[in-house]
PDB file of C-alpha atoms in Angstrom:
ATOM      1  CA  GLN A   1       1.579  -8.035  25.339  1.00 86.00           C
ATOM      2  CA  VAL A   2      -0.102  -8.936  22.092  1.00 94.00           C
ATOM      3  CA  ARG A   3       1.270 -11.360  19.524  1.00 96.00           C
ATOM      4  CA  LEU A   4       0.043 -11.081  15.897  1.00 97.00           C
ATOM      5  CA  VAL A   5       0.638 -13.777  13.205  1.00 97.00           C
ATOM      6  CA  GLU A   6      -0.266 -13.248   9.574  1.00 97.00           C
ATOM      7  CA  SER A   7      -0.967 -15.863   6.975  1.00 97.00           C
ATOM      8  CA  GLY A   8      -2.519 -16.150   3.444  1.00 97.00           C
ATOM      9  CA  GLY A   9       0.062 -14.370   1.314  1.00 98.00           C
ATOM     10  CA  GLY A  10       1.244 -15.725  -1.978  1.00 98.00           C
ATOM     11  CA  LEU A  11       1.646 -15.193  -5.687  1.00 98.00           C
ATOM     12  CA  VAL A  12      -1.458 -14.285  -7.786  1.00 98.00           C
ATOM     13  CA  GLN A  13      -2.031 -12.877 -11.279  1.00 98.00           C
ATOM     14  CA  ALA A  14      -3.367  -9.382 -11.775  1.00 98.00           C
ATOM     15  CA  GLY A  15      -7.150  -9.328 -11.347  1.00 98.00           C
ATOM     16  CA  GLY A  16      -7.065 -12.271  -8.905  1.00 98.00           C
ATOM     17  CA  SER A  17      -7.839 -12.522  -5.239  1.00 98.00           C
ATOM     18  CA  LEU A  18      -6.163 -13.413  -1.938  1.00 98.00           C
ATOM     19  CA  ARG A  19      -7.422 -13.492   1.648  1.00 98.00           C
ATOM     20  CA  LEU A  20      -5.056 -12.600   4.384  1.00 98.00           C
ATOM     21  CA  SER A  21      -5.666 -13.570   8.031  1.00 98.00           C
ATOM     22  CA  CYS A  22      -4.218 -12.334  11.291  1.00 97.00           C
ATOM     23  CA  LEU A  23      -4.439 -14.201  14.589  1.00 97.00           C
ATOM     24  CA  ALA A  24      -3.988 -12.148  17.781  1.00 96.00           C
ATOM     25  CA  SER A  25      -3.079 -13.691  21.130  1.00 95.00           C
ATOM     26  CA  GLY A  26      -2.049 -12.451  24.553  1.00 93.00           C
ATOM     27  CA  ARG A  27      -3.676  -9.348  26.148  1.00 87.00           C
ATOM     28  CA  THR A  28      -6.153  -8.481  23.435  1.00 84.00           C
ATOM     29  CA  PHE A  29      -8.798  -7.059  25.813  1.00 80.00           C
ATOM     30  CA  SER A  30      -7.426  -3.526  25.497  1.00 86.00           C
ATOM     31  CA  THR A  31      -7.387  -3.548  21.638  1.00 91.00           C
ATOM     32  CA  SER A  32      -8.944  -0.469  20.046  1.00 93.00           C
ATOM     33  CA  LYS A  33      -8.358  -1.068  16.396  1.00 96.00           C
ATOM     34  CA  MET A  34      -6.543  -3.558  14.174  1.00 96.00           C
ATOM     35  CA  ALA A  35      -5.139  -2.708  10.820  1.00 98.00           C
ATOM     36  CA  TRP A  36      -3.256  -3.865   7.771  1.00 98.00           C
ATOM     37  CA  PHE A  37      -0.217  -2.040   6.408  1.00 98.00           C
ATOM     38  CA  ARG A  38       1.968  -2.897   3.479  1.00 98.00           C
ATOM     39  CA  GLN A  39       5.585  -2.193   2.574  1.00 98.00           C
ATOM     40  CA  ALA A  40       7.190  -2.522  -0.838  1.00 97.00           C
ATOM     41  CA  PRO A  41      11.013  -2.762  -1.225  1.00 93.00           C
ATOM     42  CA  GLY A  42      12.665   0.553  -0.652  1.00 95.00           C
ATOM     43  CA  LYS A  43       9.420   2.189   0.439  1.00 97.00           C
ATOM     44  CA  GLU A  44       7.823   3.166   3.696  1.00 97.00           C
ATOM     45  CA  ARG A  45       5.181   1.110   5.421  1.00 98.00           C
ATOM     46  CA  ASP A  46       1.785   2.428   4.422  1.00 98.00           C
ATOM     47  CA  PHE A  47      -1.715   2.168   5.736  1.00 98.00           C
ATOM     48  CA  VAL A  48      -4.123  -0.159   3.940  1.00 98.00           C
ATOM     49  CA  ALA A  49      -7.247  -0.697   6.073  1.00 98.00           C
ATOM     50  CA  ALA A  50      -8.356  -0.648   9.712  1.00 98.00           C
ATOM     51  CA  ILE A  51     -11.267  -1.849  11.764  1.00 97.00           C
ATOM     52  CA  SER A  52     -12.473  -0.907  15.244  1.00 95.00           C
ATOM     53  CA  TRP A  53     -12.468  -3.900  17.422  1.00 92.00           C
ATOM     54  CA  SER A  54     -15.720  -3.102  19.354  1.00 92.00           C
ATOM     55  CA  GLY A  55     -17.888  -1.559  16.753  1.00 93.00           C
ATOM     56  CA  GLY A  56     -16.495  -3.032  13.516  1.00 95.00           C
ATOM     57  CA  ILE A  57     -16.230   0.361  11.744  1.00 97.00           C
ATOM     58  CA  THR A  58     -13.892   0.128   8.770  1.00 98.00           C
ATOM     59  CA  TYR A  59     -11.396   2.471   7.144  1.00 98.00           C
ATOM     60  CA  TYR A  60      -9.602   2.155   3.835  1.00 98.00           C
ATOM     61  CA  ALA A  61      -6.821   3.779   1.973  1.00 98.00           C
ATOM     62  CA  ASP A  62      -8.001   5.447  -1.265  1.00 98.00           C
ATOM     63  CA  SER A  63      -5.833   3.087  -3.267  1.00 97.00           C
ATOM     64  CA  VAL A  64      -7.771  -0.046  -2.162  1.00 98.00           C
ATOM     65  CA  LYS A  65     -11.336   1.238  -1.757  1.00 98.00           C
ATOM     66  CA  GLY A  66     -13.754  -1.034  -3.630  1.00 98.00           C
ATOM     67  CA  ARG A  67     -11.254  -3.823  -3.904  1.00 98.00           C
ATOM     68  CA  PHE A  68     -10.228  -4.748  -0.389  1.00 98.00           C
ATOM     69  CA  THR A  69     -12.516  -5.633   2.490  1.00 98.00           C
ATOM     70  CA  ILE A  70     -11.353  -5.865   6.148  1.00 98.00           C
ATOM     71  CA  SER A  71     -13.334  -7.855   8.707  1.00 98.00           C
ATOM     72  CA  ARG A  72     -12.975  -9.236  12.249  1.00 96.00           C
ATOM     73  CA  ASP A  73     -14.126 -12.092  14.365  1.00 94.00           C
ATOM     74  CA  ASN A  74     -13.825 -10.877  17.931  1.00 90.00           C
ATOM     75  CA  ALA A  75     -14.556 -14.333  19.450  1.00 91.00           C
ATOM     76  CA  LYS A  76     -11.600 -15.816  17.548  1.00 93.00           C
ATOM     77  CA  ASN A  77      -9.353 -12.753  17.814  1.00 94.00           C
ATOM     78  CA  THR A  78      -8.791 -12.696  14.081  1.00 96.00           C
ATOM     79  CA  VAL A  79      -8.825 -10.011  11.409  1.00 97.00           C
ATOM     80  CA  SER A  80      -9.017 -10.735   7.716  1.00 98.00           C
ATOM     81  CA  LEU A  81      -8.312  -8.752   4.549  1.00 98.00           C
ATOM     82  CA  GLN A  82     -10.109  -9.965   1.435  1.00 98.00           C
ATOM     83  CA  MET A  83      -8.224  -8.632  -1.585  1.00 98.00           C
ATOM     84  CA  ASP A  84     -10.009  -8.619  -4.968  1.00 98.00           C
ATOM     85  CA  SER A  85      -9.002  -7.171  -8.365  1.00 98.00           C
ATOM     86  CA  LEU A  86      -5.335  -7.254  -7.348  1.00 98.00           C
ATOM     87  CA  GLU A  87      -2.893  -5.122  -9.230  1.00 98.00           C
ATOM     88  CA  PRO A  88       0.873  -5.332  -9.568  1.00 98.00           C
ATOM     89  CA  GLU A  89       1.110  -2.184  -7.441  1.00 97.00           C
ATOM     90  CA  ASP A  90      -0.371  -4.153  -4.598  1.00 98.00           C
ATOM     91  CA  THR A  91       2.814  -6.246  -4.372  1.00 98.00           C
ATOM     92  CA  ALA A  92       4.293  -5.806  -0.872  1.00 98.00           C
ATOM     93  CA  VAL A  93       4.809  -7.412   2.493  1.00 98.00           C
ATOM     94  CA  TYR A  94       1.561  -7.071   4.350  1.00 98.00           C
ATOM     95  CA  TYR A  95       1.671  -6.515   8.077  1.00 98.00           C
ATOM     96  CA  CYS A  96      -1.108  -6.875  10.732  1.00 98.00           C
ATOM     97  CA  ALA A  97      -1.042  -4.245  13.482  1.00 97.00           C
ATOM     98  CA  SER A  98      -2.876  -3.684  16.727  1.00 96.00           C
ATOM     99  CA  GLN A  99      -3.776  -0.334  18.296  1.00 95.00           C
ATOM    100  CA  ARG A 100      -4.151  -0.016  22.047  1.00 92.00           C
ATOM    101  CA  ASN A 101      -5.824   3.452  22.468  1.00 86.00           C
ATOM    102  CA  THR A 102      -8.350   5.323  20.424  1.00 85.00           C
ATOM    103  CA  ASP A 103      -6.374   8.579  20.671  1.00 85.00           C
ATOM    104  CA  GLN A 104      -3.494   7.135  18.764  1.00 88.00           C
ATOM    105  CA  SER A 105      -3.118   7.939  15.010  1.00 91.00           C
ATOM    106  CA  MET A 106      -4.921   5.320  12.951  1.00 94.00           C
ATOM    107  CA  TYR A 107      -3.190   5.933   9.659  1.00 96.00           C
ATOM    108  CA  THR A 108       0.464   5.912  10.657  1.00 96.00           C
ATOM    109  CA  VAL A 109       2.891   3.233  11.902  1.00 97.00           C
ATOM    110  CA  ARG A 110       3.360   5.260  15.092  1.00 96.00           C
ATOM    111  CA  GLY A 111      -0.235   4.713  15.996  1.00 96.00           C
ATOM    112  CA  TYR A 112       0.104   0.957  16.595  1.00 96.00           C
ATOM    113  CA  ASN A 113       1.667  -0.967  19.393  1.00 96.00           C
ATOM    114  CA  TYR A 114       2.002  -4.422  18.050  1.00 96.00           C
ATOM    115  CA  TRP A 115       3.013  -5.918  14.698  1.00 97.00           C
ATOM    116  CA  GLY A 116       3.085  -9.229  13.012  1.00 98.00           C
ATOM    117  CA  GLN A 117       6.015 -10.654  11.121  1.00 97.00           C
ATOM    118  CA  GLY A 118       4.441  -9.959   7.738  1.00 98.00           C
ATOM    119  CA  THR A 119       3.326 -12.010   4.772  1.00 98.00           C
ATOM    120  CA  GLN A 120       4.374 -11.512   1.152  1.00 98.00           C
ATOM    121  CA  VAL A 121       1.885 -10.761  -1.509  1.00 98.00           C
ATOM    122  CA  THR A 122       3.100 -10.699  -5.121  1.00 98.00           C
ATOM    123  CA  VAL A 123       0.905  -9.802  -8.010  1.00 98.00           C
ATOM    124  CA  SER A 124       2.127 -10.597 -11.489  1.00 98.00           C
ATOM    125  CA  SER A 125       1.068  -8.564 -14.581  1.00 93.00           C
TER     126      SER A 125
END
């Protein structure tokens, strides 16, 4: 059992920045990767970025490369998403997710076992 809680969402103008945080609690010892997904109204939940818990290797969706940075603090069981040069297209509810096994798909919702409640990010033009 893992509980994930996101924070840091808000309203920002295009070109601005936000930093999202996710705090994990419970049985986090088996965590393989943690990731951020986002979901806009009427659309599917899409992959944004992921990080391996042990090695810190990062992965990004093409749409956010060069603008977003994912990081983690293993001691504090937190993962963060620094979002720079935000665009209106980044507007969505952002979810933190935890993957239990390395053989699970990293880029799809099915590949993650635990999810946070989501935090709203709105980028105005």
